[in-house]
XYZ file of C-alpha atoms in Angstrom:
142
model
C 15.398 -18.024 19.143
C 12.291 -16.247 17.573
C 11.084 -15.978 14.301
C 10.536 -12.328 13.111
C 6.830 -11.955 11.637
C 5.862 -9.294 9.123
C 3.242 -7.891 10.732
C 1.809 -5.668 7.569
C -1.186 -5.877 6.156
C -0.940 -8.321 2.931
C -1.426 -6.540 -0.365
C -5.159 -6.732 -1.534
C -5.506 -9.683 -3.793
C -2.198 -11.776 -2.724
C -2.406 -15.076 -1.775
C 0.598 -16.911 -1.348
C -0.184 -19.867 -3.926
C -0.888 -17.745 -7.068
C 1.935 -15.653 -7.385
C 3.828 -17.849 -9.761
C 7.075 -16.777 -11.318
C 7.167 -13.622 -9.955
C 10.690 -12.256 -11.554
C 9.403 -13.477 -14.862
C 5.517 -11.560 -14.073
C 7.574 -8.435 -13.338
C 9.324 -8.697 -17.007
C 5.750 -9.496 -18.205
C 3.843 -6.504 -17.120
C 6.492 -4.051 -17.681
C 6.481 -3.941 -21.433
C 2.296 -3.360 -21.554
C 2.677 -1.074 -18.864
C 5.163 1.192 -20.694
C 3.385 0.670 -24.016
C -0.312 1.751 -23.110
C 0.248 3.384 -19.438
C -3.774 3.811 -19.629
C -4.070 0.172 -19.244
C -4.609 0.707 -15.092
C -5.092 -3.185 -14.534
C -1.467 -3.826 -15.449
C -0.011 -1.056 -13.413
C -2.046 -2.973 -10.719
C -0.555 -6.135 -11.214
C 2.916 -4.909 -12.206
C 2.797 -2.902 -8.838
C 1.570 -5.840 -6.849
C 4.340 -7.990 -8.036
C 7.127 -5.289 -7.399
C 5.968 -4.808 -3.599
C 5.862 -8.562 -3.430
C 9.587 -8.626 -4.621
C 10.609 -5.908 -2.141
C 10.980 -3.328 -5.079
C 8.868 -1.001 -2.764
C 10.394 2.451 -4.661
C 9.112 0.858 -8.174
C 5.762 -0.435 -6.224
C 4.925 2.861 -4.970
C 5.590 4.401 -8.263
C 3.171 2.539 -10.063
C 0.259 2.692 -7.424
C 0.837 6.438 -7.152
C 0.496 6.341 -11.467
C -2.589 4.836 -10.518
C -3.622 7.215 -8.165
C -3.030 10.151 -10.953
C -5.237 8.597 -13.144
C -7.779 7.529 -10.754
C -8.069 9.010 -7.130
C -10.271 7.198 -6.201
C -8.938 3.549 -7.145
C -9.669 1.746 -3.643
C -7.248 -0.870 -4.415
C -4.711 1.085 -5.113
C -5.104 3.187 -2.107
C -5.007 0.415 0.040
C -2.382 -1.008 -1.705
C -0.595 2.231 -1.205
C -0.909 2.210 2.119
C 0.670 -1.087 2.718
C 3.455 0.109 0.848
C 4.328 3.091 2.942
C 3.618 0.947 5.845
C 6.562 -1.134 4.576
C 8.633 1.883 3.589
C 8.098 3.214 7.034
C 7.667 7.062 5.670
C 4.949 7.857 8.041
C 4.222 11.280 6.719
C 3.383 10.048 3.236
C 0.808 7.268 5.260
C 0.149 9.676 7.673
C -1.134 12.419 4.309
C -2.636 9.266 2.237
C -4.893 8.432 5.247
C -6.364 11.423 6.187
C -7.581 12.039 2.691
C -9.240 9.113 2.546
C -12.540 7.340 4.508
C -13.348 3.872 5.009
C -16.418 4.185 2.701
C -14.132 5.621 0.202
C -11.893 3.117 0.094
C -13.955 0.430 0.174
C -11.827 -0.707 3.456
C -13.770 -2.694 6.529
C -13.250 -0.086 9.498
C -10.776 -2.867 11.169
C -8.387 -2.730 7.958
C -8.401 1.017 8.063
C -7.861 0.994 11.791
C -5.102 -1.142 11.555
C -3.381 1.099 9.107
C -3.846 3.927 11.404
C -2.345 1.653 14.234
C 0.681 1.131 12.113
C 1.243 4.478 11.634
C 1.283 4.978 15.656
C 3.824 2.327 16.185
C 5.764 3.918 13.538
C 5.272 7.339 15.238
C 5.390 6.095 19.122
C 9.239 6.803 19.546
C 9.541 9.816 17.698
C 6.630 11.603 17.861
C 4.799 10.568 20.532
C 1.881 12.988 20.140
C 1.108 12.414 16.486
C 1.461 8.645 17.405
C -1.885 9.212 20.215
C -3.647 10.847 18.133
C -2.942 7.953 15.546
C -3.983 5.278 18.094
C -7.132 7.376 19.073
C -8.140 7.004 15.333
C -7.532 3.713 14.818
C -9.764 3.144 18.528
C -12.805 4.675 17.194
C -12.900 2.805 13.874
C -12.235 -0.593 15.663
């Protein structure tokens, strides 16, 4: 019997022994979040801790907040990204990468390329043509 692995990219700053309480981090960032929504750095961790918690809809809210504000926030693209990867919604992955570049995002070319792999996969058995043309990106930045 096998063991299924997540095989997404972790969220940019996780590690799994600082996460703490994360139900009670949730309740913590919320209220800052909704009383000074300029305050980016706790729509960061307020999003961060959402994904974590599998609260992906509420996640992608707050990194696409983010995005509003600041389009060109690299963690929050690549945060973003890992989202929709989880989501599965290829187009909105699909739309987030192409506007982006690795030097814009602050990405190494192996974390971008592996986002554009995931997007194949996700593509591979329903659009087969979009999903080579998704591996044949994430070849050249590998």
């Amino acid at each position: 019997m096998g063991v299924a692995v997540d095989s997404s990219p972790p969220f940019a700053g996780q590690s799994g022994d600082d996460l703490g309480d994360r139900f009670g981090s949730v309740h913590f960032f919320c209220q800052p979040a909704s009383l000074e929504p300029e305050r980016v750095d706790v729509r960061h961790r307020l999003a961060q801790r959402l994904a974590e918690l599998s609260r992906l809809k509420e996640s992608r809210e707050q990194y696409e907040i983010i995005r509003k504000a600041k389009p060109k926030d690299e963690l929050a693209a690549r945060n973003l990204a890992v989202v929709f990867v989880k989501q599965k919604d290829w187009n909105a992955l699909q739309k987030l990468l192409a506007s982006l570049a690795p030097s814009v995002t602050g990405l190494r070319p192996s974390e971008y390329a592996v986002l554009w792999h995931n997007l194949a996969v996700g593509r591979q058995t329903t659009e087969p043509k979009n999903a080579v043309k998704a591996f044949e990106q994430a070849l050249k930045l590998d």
